[in-house]
Short mmCIF file of C-alpha atoms in Angstrom, two decimals:
data_model
loop_
_atom_site.label_atom_id
_atom_site.label_comp_id
_atom_site.label_asym_id
_atom_site.label_seq_id
_atom_site.Cartn_x
_atom_site.Cartn_y
_atom_site.Cartn_z
CA UNK N 283 -4.77 -31.73 20.31
CA UNK N 284 -2.96 -32.56 23.54
CA UNK N 285 -3.65 -35.05 26.28
CA UNK N 286 -5.38 -33.41 29.25
CA UNK N 287 -3.27 -35.53 31.63
CA UNK N 288 0.30 -35.63 30.31
CA UNK N 289 0.15 -32.88 27.66
CA UNK N 290 1.61 -34.98 24.82
CA UNK N 291 0.52 -34.25 21.24
CA UNK N 292 -2.14 -36.67 19.99
CA UNK N 293 -3.90 -37.46 16.73
CA UNK N 294 -7.56 -36.30 16.61
CA UNK N 295 -8.70 -39.86 15.82
CA UNK N 296 -7.12 -41.40 18.94
CA UNK N 297 -9.44 -42.16 21.87
CA UNK N 298 -6.66 -43.27 24.19
CA UNK N 299 -3.37 -41.56 25.03
CA UNK N 300 -0.53 -44.03 24.24
CA UNK N 301 1.81 -42.18 26.59
CA UNK N 302 -0.17 -42.27 29.84
CA UNK N 303 -3.29 -44.32 29.07
CA UNK N 304 -5.79 -41.50 29.68
CA UNK N 305 -9.09 -41.97 27.81
CA UNK N 306 -11.17 -39.35 26.05
CA UNK N 307 -11.79 -36.49 26.44
CA UNK N 308 -8.08 -36.11 25.77
CA UNK N 309 -8.03 -32.32 25.64
CA UNK N 310 -9.08 -29.47 23.45
CA UNK N 311 -8.19 -28.90 19.84
CA UNK N 312 -5.49 -26.36 19.16
CA UNK N 313 -6.45 -23.32 17.07
CA UNK N 314 -6.33 -24.24 13.39
CA UNK N 315 -3.98 -22.49 10.97
CA UNK N 316 -5.19 -21.53 7.50
CA UNK N 317 -2.54 -19.40 5.74
CA UNK N 318 -4.80 -18.46 2.84
CA UNK N 319 -7.59 -17.31 5.14
CA UNK N 320 -5.08 -15.59 7.43
CA UNK N 321 -3.61 -13.44 4.66
CA UNK N 322 -7.03 -12.72 3.19
CA UNK N 323 -8.24 -11.43 6.56
CA UNK N 324 -5.10 -9.36 7.12
CA UNK N 325 -5.10 -7.86 3.61
CA UNK N 326 -8.75 -6.82 3.81
CA UNK N 327 -8.28 -5.37 7.30
CA UNK N 328 -5.13 -3.48 6.34
CA UNK N 329 -6.60 -2.07 3.12
CA UNK N 330 -9.80 -0.98 4.85
CA UNK N 331 -7.84 1.08 7.37
CA UNK N 332 -5.46 2.43 4.72
CA UNK N 333 -8.46 3.80 2.82
CA UNK N 334 -9.47 5.71 5.94
CA UNK N 335 -5.99 7.10 6.46
CA UNK N 336 -5.76 8.25 2.87
CA UNK N 337 -9.17 9.89 3.09
CA UNK N 338 -7.98 11.96 6.04
CA UNK N 339 -4.96 13.16 4.02
CA UNK N 340 -6.99 14.70 1.18
CA UNK N 341 -6.58 18.30 2.35
CA UNK N 342 -2.86 17.73 3.00
CA UNK N 343 -2.31 16.77 -0.62
CA UNK N 344 -4.11 19.91 -1.82
CA UNK N 345 -2.48 22.28 0.68
CA UNK N 346 -0.39 25.14 -0.66
CA UNK N 347 0.28 27.16 2.51
CA UNK N 348 1.54 26.39 6.00
CA UNK N 349 -1.89 27.11 7.45
CA UNK N 350 -3.58 24.68 5.05
CA UNK N 351 -1.03 21.98 5.85
CA UNK N 352 -1.52 22.41 9.57
CA UNK N 353 -5.28 22.27 9.19
CA UNK N 354 -4.96 19.14 7.06
CA UNK N 355 -2.75 17.46 9.67
CA UNK N 356 -5.05 18.36 12.57
CA UNK N 357 -5.00 15.37 14.98
CA UNK N 358 -8.75 15.39 15.54
CA UNK N 359 -9.25 14.88 11.79
CA UNK N 360 -7.00 11.83 11.84
CA UNK N 361 -8.69 10.42 14.94
CA UNK N 362 -12.13 10.88 13.40
CA UNK N 363 -11.03 9.24 10.15
CA UNK N 364 -9.51 6.26 11.98
CA UNK N 365 -12.59 5.83 14.14
CA UNK N 366 -14.76 5.87 11.03
CA UNK N 367 -12.52 3.24 9.44
CA UNK N 368 -12.82 1.08 12.55
CA UNK N 369 -16.61 1.25 12.42
CA UNK N 370 -16.56 0.47 8.71
CA UNK N 371 -14.67 -2.74 9.41
CA UNK N 372 -18.16 -4.18 9.76
CA UNK N 373 -18.23 -4.54 5.97
CA UNK N 374 -15.71 -7.36 6.41
CA UNK N 375 -18.37 -9.23 8.34
CA UNK N 376 -20.35 -9.63 5.12
CA UNK N 377 -17.49 -10.96 2.99
CA UNK N 378 -18.18 -14.66 2.75
CA UNK N 379 -14.71 -15.56 1.50
CA UNK N 380 -13.26 -14.60 4.91
CA UNK N 381 -13.29 -17.11 7.81
CA UNK N 382 -16.60 -17.17 9.69
CA UNK N 383 -14.85 -16.75 13.05
CA UNK N 384 -12.99 -13.65 11.86
CA UNK N 385 -16.15 -12.15 10.37
CA UNK N 386 -18.04 -12.58 13.63
CA UNK N 387 -15.22 -11.14 15.74
CA UNK N 388 -14.61 -8.11 13.53
CA UNK N 389 -18.32 -7.36 13.23
CA UNK N 390 -18.71 -7.38 17.01
CA UNK N 391 -15.65 -5.15 17.45
CA UNK N 392 -16.69 -2.67 14.77
CA UNK N 393 -20.19 -2.35 16.18
CA UNK N 394 -19.66 -2.11 19.92
CA UNK N 395 -16.27 -0.51 20.71
CA UNK N 396 -15.91 3.21 21.64
CA UNK N 397 -13.53 3.86 18.77
CA UNK N 398 -12.89 7.58 19.25
CA UNK N 399 -11.98 7.02 22.90
CA UNK N 400 -9.72 4.06 22.12
CA UNK N 401 -7.84 5.82 19.34
CA UNK N 402 -7.53 9.07 21.28
CA UNK N 403 -5.90 7.17 24.13
CA UNK N 404 -3.50 5.36 21.81
CA UNK N 405 -2.49 8.56 20.02
CA UNK N 406 -2.43 10.83 23.09
CA UNK N 407 1.39 11.19 23.37
CA UNK N 408 1.77 11.84 19.65
CA UNK N 409 -1.10 14.33 19.41
CA UNK N 410 0.20 16.20 22.46
CA UNK N 411 3.54 16.67 20.68
CA UNK N 412 1.77 17.94 17.56
CA UNK N 413 -0.13 20.45 19.71
CA UNK N 414 3.12 21.62 21.34
CA UNK N 415 4.90 21.94 17.97
CA UNK N 416 2.05 23.96 16.44
CA UNK N 417 1.86 26.17 19.54
CA UNK N 418 5.58 26.90 19.16
CA UNK N 419 4.94 28.07 15.59
CA UNK N 420 2.13 30.32 16.83
CA UNK N 421 4.21 31.74 19.67
CA UNK N 422 7.02 32.58 17.23
CA UNK N 423 4.60 34.29 14.86
CA UNK N 424 5.30 31.76 12.05
CA UNK N 425 1.59 31.06 11.55
CA UNK N 426 -1.71 32.67 12.44
CA UNK N 427 -3.20 31.57 15.79
CA UNK N 428 -6.51 30.78 14.09
CA UNK N 429 -5.06 27.54 12.69
CA UNK N 430 -4.14 26.18 16.13
CA UNK N 431 -5.44 22.70 16.80
CA UNK N 432 -7.76 22.09 19.76
CA UNK N 433 -6.12 18.76 20.53
CA UNK N 434 -6.13 19.18 24.30
CA UNK N 435 -9.88 19.79 24.34
CA UNK N 436 -10.42 16.87 21.96
CA UNK N 437 -8.43 14.48 24.15
CA UNK N 438 -10.37 15.58 27.23
CA UNK N 439 -13.69 15.04 25.45
CA UNK N 440 -12.73 11.53 24.33
CA UNK N 441 -10.70 10.39 27.32
CA UNK N 442 -10.56 6.59 27.58
CA UNK N 443 -10.27 4.63 30.81
CA UNK N 444 -10.35 1.05 29.49
CA UNK N 445 -7.46 -1.24 28.61
CA UNK N 446 -6.67 0.71 25.48
CA UNK N 447 -5.37 3.56 27.63
CA UNK N 448 -2.54 1.36 28.89
CA UNK N 449 -1.82 0.17 25.35
CA UNK N 450 -0.63 3.64 24.39
CA UNK N 451 2.47 3.10 26.50
CA UNK N 452 3.31 -0.01 24.51
CA UNK N 453 3.52 1.77 21.15
CA UNK N 454 6.95 1.38 19.61
CA UNK N 455 8.55 2.97 16.54
CA UNK N 456 6.91 1.34 13.56
CA UNK N 457 8.24 -0.36 10.51
CA UNK N 458 7.67 1.67 7.32
CA UNK N 459 5.32 -0.85 5.70
CA UNK N 460 2.04 1.04 5.79
CA UNK N 461 3.88 4.31 5.56
CA UNK N 462 4.43 3.39 1.91
CA UNK N 463 0.73 4.09 1.50
CA UNK N 464 0.60 7.40 3.37
CA UNK N 465 4.20 8.59 3.70
CA UNK N 466 4.26 10.45 0.41
CA UNK N 467 2.04 13.15 1.95
CA UNK N 468 5.09 14.55 3.71
CA UNK N 469 6.48 15.73 0.39
CA UNK N 470 3.85 18.46 0.63
CA UNK N 471 5.62 19.77 3.74
CA UNK N 472 9.29 19.17 2.89
CA UNK N 473 9.90 22.51 1.16
CA UNK N 474 8.26 24.37 4.05
CA UNK N 475 9.99 22.44 6.82
CA UNK N 476 13.47 23.48 5.67
CA UNK N 477 12.82 27.09 6.57
CA UNK N 478 13.07 26.73 10.34
CA UNK N 479 13.75 24.29 13.15
CA UNK N 480 10.23 24.91 14.48
CA UNK N 481 8.67 23.77 11.22
CA UNK N 482 10.97 20.77 11.16
CA UNK N 483 9.75 19.87 14.64
CA UNK N 484 6.16 20.11 13.44
CA UNK N 485 6.90 17.85 10.47
CA UNK N 486 8.53 15.27 12.74
CA UNK N 487 5.57 15.44 15.13
CA UNK N 488 3.14 14.75 12.29
CA UNK N 489 5.29 11.84 11.12
CA UNK N 490 5.24 10.39 14.63
CA UNK N 491 1.46 10.86 14.80
CA UNK N 492 0.96 8.93 11.57
CA UNK N 493 3.27 6.20 12.81
CA UNK N 494 1.30 6.03 16.04
CA UNK N 495 -1.94 5.74 14.07
CA UNK N 496 -0.57 2.72 12.25
CA UNK N 497 0.52 1.37 15.63
CA UNK N 498 -3.06 1.75 16.80
CA UNK N 499 -4.19 -0.27 13.78
CA UNK N 500 -1.69 -2.97 14.74
CA UNK N 501 -2.99 -2.98 18.31
CA UNK N 502 -6.57 -3.44 17.12
CA UNK N 503 -5.54 -6.32 14.87
CA UNK N 504 -3.83 -7.98 17.85
CA UNK N 505 -7.07 -7.69 19.84
CA UNK N 506 -9.01 -9.30 16.98
CA UNK N 507 -6.36 -12.00 16.55
CA UNK N 508 -6.48 -13.00 20.21
CA UNK N 509 -10.26 -13.24 20.10
CA UNK N 510 -10.06 -15.41 16.98
CA UNK N 511 -7.48 -17.70 18.60
CA UNK N 512 -9.82 -18.15 21.56
CA UNK N 513 -12.50 -19.28 19.11
CA UNK N 514 -10.26 -21.74 17.28
CA UNK N 515 -8.82 -19.67 14.39
CA UNK N 516 -5.08 -19.11 14.53
CA UNK N 517 -4.13 -15.56 13.51
CA UNK N 518 -0.62 -14.23 14.22
CA UNK N 519 -0.07 -10.78 15.66
CA UNK N 520 0.54 -7.78 13.43
CA UNK N 521 4.31 -7.70 14.00
CA UNK N 522 4.74 -11.13 12.40
CA UNK N 523 2.67 -10.22 9.36
CA UNK N 524 4.34 -6.84 8.98
CA UNK N 525 7.70 -8.61 9.12
CA UNK N 526 6.81 -10.63 6.03
CA UNK N 527 5.57 -7.48 4.31
CA UNK N 528 8.79 -5.66 5.10
CA UNK N 529 10.88 -8.47 3.63
CA UNK N 530 8.78 -8.16 0.47
CA UNK N 531 9.11 -4.36 0.37
CA UNK N 532 12.88 -4.61 0.87
CA UNK N 533 13.22 -7.05 -2.00
CA UNK N 534 11.00 -4.83 -4.16
CA UNK N 535 13.28 -1.87 -3.56
CA UNK N 536 16.32 -3.98 -4.43
CA UNK N 537 14.74 -5.23 -7.64
CA UNK N 538 13.91 -1.69 -8.70
CA UNK N 539 17.40 -0.40 -7.87
CA UNK N 540 19.11 -3.30 -9.68
CA UNK N 541 16.87 -3.29 -12.77
CA UNK N 542 19.53 -1.73 -15.04
CA UNK N 543 22.50 -3.74 -13.73
CA UNK N 544 23.91 -6.41 -16.06
CA UNK N 545 26.07 -8.12 -13.41
CA UNK N 546 23.59 -10.77 -12.20
CA UNK N 547 22.59 -9.10 -8.92
CA UNK N 548 19.03 -8.59 -10.19
CA UNK N 549 18.69 -12.30 -10.92
CA UNK N 550 20.00 -13.17 -7.46
CA UNK N 551 17.48 -10.86 -5.80
CA UNK N 552 14.66 -12.23 -7.95
CA UNK N 553 15.65 -15.74 -6.86
CA UNK N 554 15.31 -14.62 -3.23
CA UNK N 555 11.94 -13.04 -4.04
CA UNK N 556 10.65 -16.30 -5.54
CA UNK N 557 11.85 -18.18 -2.46
CA UNK N 558 9.88 -15.82 -0.21
CA UNK N 559 6.83 -16.35 -2.44
CA UNK N 560 7.12 -20.12 -1.99
CA UNK N 561 7.28 -19.58 1.77
CA UNK N 562 4.28 -17.21 1.82
CA UNK N 563 2.24 -17.90 -1.34
CA UNK N 564 -0.88 -16.09 -0.09
CA UNK N 565 0.74 -12.85 1.13
CA UNK N 566 -0.47 -10.05 -1.12
CA UNK N 567 2.65 -7.82 -0.73
CA UNK N 568 4.83 -10.80 -1.63
CA UNK N 569 2.73 -11.57 -4.70
CA UNK N 570 2.87 -7.91 -5.72
CA UNK N 571 6.64 -7.84 -5.31
CA UNK N 572 7.07 -11.00 -7.42
CA UNK N 573 4.77 -9.53 -10.06
CA UNK N 574 7.01 -6.46 -10.27
CA UNK N 575 10.13 -8.64 -10.41
CA UNK N 576 8.80 -10.82 -13.21
CA UNK N 577 7.67 -7.81 -15.25
CA UNK N 578 11.06 -6.13 -14.75
CA UNK N 579 12.72 -9.37 -15.88
CA UNK N 580 10.66 -9.22 -19.09
CA UNK N 581 11.64 -5.57 -19.59
CA UNK N 582 15.31 -6.45 -19.03
CA UNK N 583 15.09 -9.26 -21.55
CA UNK N 584 14.09 -6.70 -24.20
CA UNK N 585 16.24 -3.70 -23.22
CA UNK N 586 19.36 -4.84 -21.39
CA UNK N 587 21.31 -5.69 -24.56
CA UNK N 588 22.63 -2.22 -25.33
CA UNK N 589 23.25 1.01 -23.48
CA UNK N 590 20.83 2.95 -25.69
CA UNK N 591 17.87 0.78 -24.69
CA UNK N 592 19.04 0.02 -21.13
CA UNK N 593 18.59 3.67 -20.13
CA UNK N 594 14.84 3.25 -20.68
CA UNK N 595 14.51 0.70 -17.85
CA UNK N 596 12.70 2.31 -14.92
CA UNK N 597 12.59 6.08 -14.57
CA UNK N 598 14.79 8.62 -12.79
CA UNK N 599 13.28 10.47 -9.82
CA UNK N 600 13.33 13.90 -11.47
CA UNK N 601 11.76 12.57 -14.67
CA UNK N 602 9.13 10.73 -12.60
CA UNK N 603 8.19 13.94 -10.79
CA UNK N 604 7.75 15.82 -14.08
CA UNK N 605 5.89 12.95 -15.71
CA UNK N 606 3.41 12.86 -12.81
CA UNK N 607 2.91 16.61 -13.21
CA UNK N 608 2.15 16.36 -16.93
CA UNK N 609 0.55 13.00 -17.71
CA UNK N 610 1.54 10.01 -15.58
CA UNK N 611 -0.97 8.71 -13.02
CA UNK N 612 -0.10 5.95 -10.55
CA UNK N 613 -2.22 4.03 -8.05
CA UNK N 614 -0.62 3.20 -4.67
CA UNK N 615 0.69 -0.24 -5.72
CA UNK N 616 1.92 0.80 -9.17
CA UNK N 617 5.44 1.63 -10.37
CA UNK N 618 7.16 2.47 -13.65
CA UNK N 619 8.87 -0.41 -15.48
CA UNK N 620 10.18 1.54 -18.47
CA UNK N 621 10.04 5.10 -19.77
CA UNK N 622 10.66 6.23 -23.36
CA UNK N 623 10.97 9.99 -23.55
CA UNK N 624 9.72 11.94 -26.57
CA UNK N 625 11.58 15.11 -25.57
CA UNK N 626 15.15 15.98 -26.49
CA UNK N 627 16.48 16.06 -22.94
CA UNK N 628 14.30 13.28 -21.50
CA UNK N 629 12.89 15.48 -18.75
CA UNK N 630 9.66 13.48 -18.35
CA UNK N 631 7.22 16.10 -19.63
CA UNK N 632 6.19 13.83 -22.51
CA UNK N 633 6.81 10.24 -23.48
CA UNK N 634 5.61 6.66 -23.11
CA UNK N 635 5.55 4.99 -19.69
CA UNK N 636 4.91 1.30 -19.06
CA UNK N 637 3.90 0.57 -15.48
CA UNK N 638 2.93 -2.64 -13.74
CA UNK N 639 -0.71 -1.83 -14.53
CA UNK N 640 -0.91 0.33 -17.62
CA UNK N 641 0.58 2.03 -20.65
CA UNK N 642 0.43 5.83 -20.51
CA UNK N 643 1.72 8.40 -22.96
CA UNK N 644 1.67 12.04 -23.93
CA UNK N 645 2.87 13.35 -27.27
CA UNK N 646 3.52 17.08 -27.81
CA UNK N 647 0.37 19.08 -27.05
CA UNK N 648 -2.03 16.14 -27.28
CA UNK N 649 -4.11 15.00 -24.32
CA UNK N 650 -2.60 12.14 -22.26
CA UNK N 651 -3.69 8.57 -22.98
CA UNK N 652 -3.91 5.79 -20.36
CA UNK N 653 -4.78 2.16 -21.01
CA UNK N 654 -4.74 -0.79 -18.63
CA UNK N 655 -2.98 -3.76 -20.23
CA UNK N 656 -6.24 -5.71 -20.27
CA UNK N 657 -7.72 -3.06 -22.60
CA UNK N 658 -5.01 -3.69 -25.23
CA UNK N 659 -5.28 -6.52 -27.74
CA UNK N 660 -1.85 -7.84 -28.78
CA UNK N 661 -2.85 -7.81 -32.45
CA UNK N 662 -3.54 -4.06 -32.11
CA UNK N 663 0.11 -3.35 -31.24
CA UNK N 664 2.59 -2.80 -34.09
CA UNK N 665 5.56 -0.61 -34.88
CA UNK N 666 7.75 0.73 -37.62
CA UNK N 667 11.19 2.28 -37.49
CA UNK N 668 9.78 5.56 -36.20
CA UNK N 669 6.29 5.00 -34.75
CA UNK N 670 4.55 2.72 -32.28
CA UNK N 671 0.89 1.93 -32.91
CA UNK N 672 -1.32 1.06 -29.90
CA UNK N 673 -4.98 0.40 -30.57
CA UNK N 674 -5.14 2.96 -33.34
CA UNK N 675 -2.99 5.59 -31.59
CA UNK N 676 0.36 6.56 -33.11
CA UNK N 677 3.35 7.51 -30.94
CA UNK N 678 6.46 8.92 -32.62
CA UNK N 679 9.87 10.24 -31.60
CA UNK N 680 10.68 7.17 -29.49
CA UNK N 681 12.57 3.91 -29.92
CA UNK N 682 9.47 2.24 -31.32
CA UNK N 683 11.05 -1.20 -31.75
CA UNK N 684 12.22 -1.39 -28.12
CA UNK N 685 8.97 0.01 -26.75
CA UNK N 686 6.89 -2.35 -28.87
CA UNK N 687 8.88 -5.40 -27.79
CA UNK N 688 8.53 -4.45 -24.11
CA UNK N 689 4.79 -3.88 -24.45
CA UNK N 690 4.25 -7.21 -26.21
CA UNK N 691 6.35 -8.94 -23.56
CA UNK N 692 4.27 -7.46 -20.74
CA UNK N 693 1.04 -8.48 -22.47
CA UNK N 694 2.31 -12.06 -22.85
CA UNK N 695 3.39 -12.24 -19.22
CA UNK N 696 0.14 -10.85 -17.82
CA UNK N 697 -1.90 -13.24 -19.95
CA UNK N 698 -0.19 -16.13 -18.16
CA UNK N 699 0.31 -14.60 -14.69
CA UNK N 700 -2.05 -11.67 -14.11
CA UNK N 701 -0.66 -10.85 -10.70
CA UNK N 702 -2.38 -10.39 -7.31
CA UNK N 703 -5.86 -8.88 -6.97
CA UNK N 704 -5.90 -5.12 -6.70
CA UNK N 705 -9.64 -4.75 -6.10
CA UNK N 706 -11.72 -6.40 -3.37
CA UNK N 707 -13.68 -8.15 -6.12
CA UNK N 708 -10.51 -9.97 -7.21
CA UNK N 709 -9.61 -7.93 -10.30
CA UNK N 710 -5.84 -7.54 -10.86
CA UNK N 711 -4.48 -4.04 -11.30
CA UNK N 712 -4.05 -4.19 -15.09
CA UNK N 713 -7.81 -4.77 -15.49
CA UNK N 714 -8.55 -1.29 -14.15
CA UNK N 715 -9.86 1.52 -16.36
CA UNK N 716 -7.56 4.54 -16.01
CA UNK N 717 -9.54 7.78 -15.96
CA UNK N 718 -8.38 11.42 -15.61
CA UNK N 719 -8.42 11.49 -11.79
CA UNK N 720 -8.89 7.87 -10.64
CA UNK N 721 -9.15 4.27 -11.79
CA UNK N 722 -12.39 2.34 -11.96
CA UNK N 723 -12.75 -1.42 -11.58
CA UNK N 724 -14.79 -2.77 -14.51
CA UNK N 725 -16.07 -5.61 -12.33
CA UNK N 726 -17.48 -3.78 -9.30
CA UNK N 727 -17.04 -0.08 -10.26
CA UNK N 728 -14.83 0.57 -7.23
CA UNK N 729 -12.81 3.79 -7.53
CA UNK N 730 -9.13 4.14 -6.64
CA UNK N 731 -7.61 7.62 -6.51
CA UNK N 732 -4.17 8.26 -7.95
CA UNK N 733 -1.24 9.16 -5.77
#
């Protein structure tokens, strides 16, 4: 707290200012900082909105034609999904592990704000550009007019006149943090966009619209943070929190790129990652990044010794694409640590993949198998010169010794450091049950769709 007279910092127990002699009341208490509560609130908020964004992208992921893509990217669909996510923030008000001040503020905001109007105002410039880009495609005869978006009518119906309208002008180009969650949807358009400049313009307009939607989420967080500060809970603005996330994402990309290098650069980057974790021990993206780094370090310890095993660290992009087509399933926070191909040319159509959450494999014409690490007992893993045995399943045509050592190493590491929670109930990602189309949390039955 500070003295109401001279403004000097004082201890809460003092009843007299030693600098000017003013007696109590000396001033008001400054908002209190609680890093653990701060990151818990931010993580829950961010994940809740990301779920809404992903839900609005469902038709984009399934689209096969230009018309289906355009319909999937319709701005009104995104606005509706975001507004729904904003209203559903009220579920955070019932989560007792979050600060009481934050729960009260977010519950009030979720219940009483005109969300469609606010979001429409924030996204107005971006949605107008989407409308113009789609109209250009229609005018050129590239697509059928029936798929045109009624964005102008939608904006007029949901026009906002409150302070959020001015906030639209403050939107700036966003960092790519949350775009890691939704950015992959643009791969569904990439092959189409190359065919003409008009389609490229449409793709860029959709990218800008998604970026603006994440900017709207940042703006809402800033509103909530300021209200919490006024009530005594110190929450930083979104830009500061995103900055920490981006440092973590940058280090994660470096760790992945350096995983096969024997020159010590990986160890240097991992040292920097651990330093960031000491600085921000409660930041979920930082914990996730360190978890990846530590698991990659275990993989390196088993495979880096020779060229023949080193090539199995990570997975090449083309092999990853084929593996995902044939058997590999990844949740948004997952990545491949090692891949042992069972095909002659290592194309990714079949093999054994160890991710940060699971072991997955496909052999010849057999059905794929997927097991979270928590489902595997170490004493049920063994290997011979030609075959790896996992919980009664036999996998041949791979370097069984190397794969077995990596798997045992990952099981040992996760038994000591299970990594950050993946589910809202606190379950880490390797506890999940990996089904054909989604994972299921064994604790709360929450479903997570694959990428």
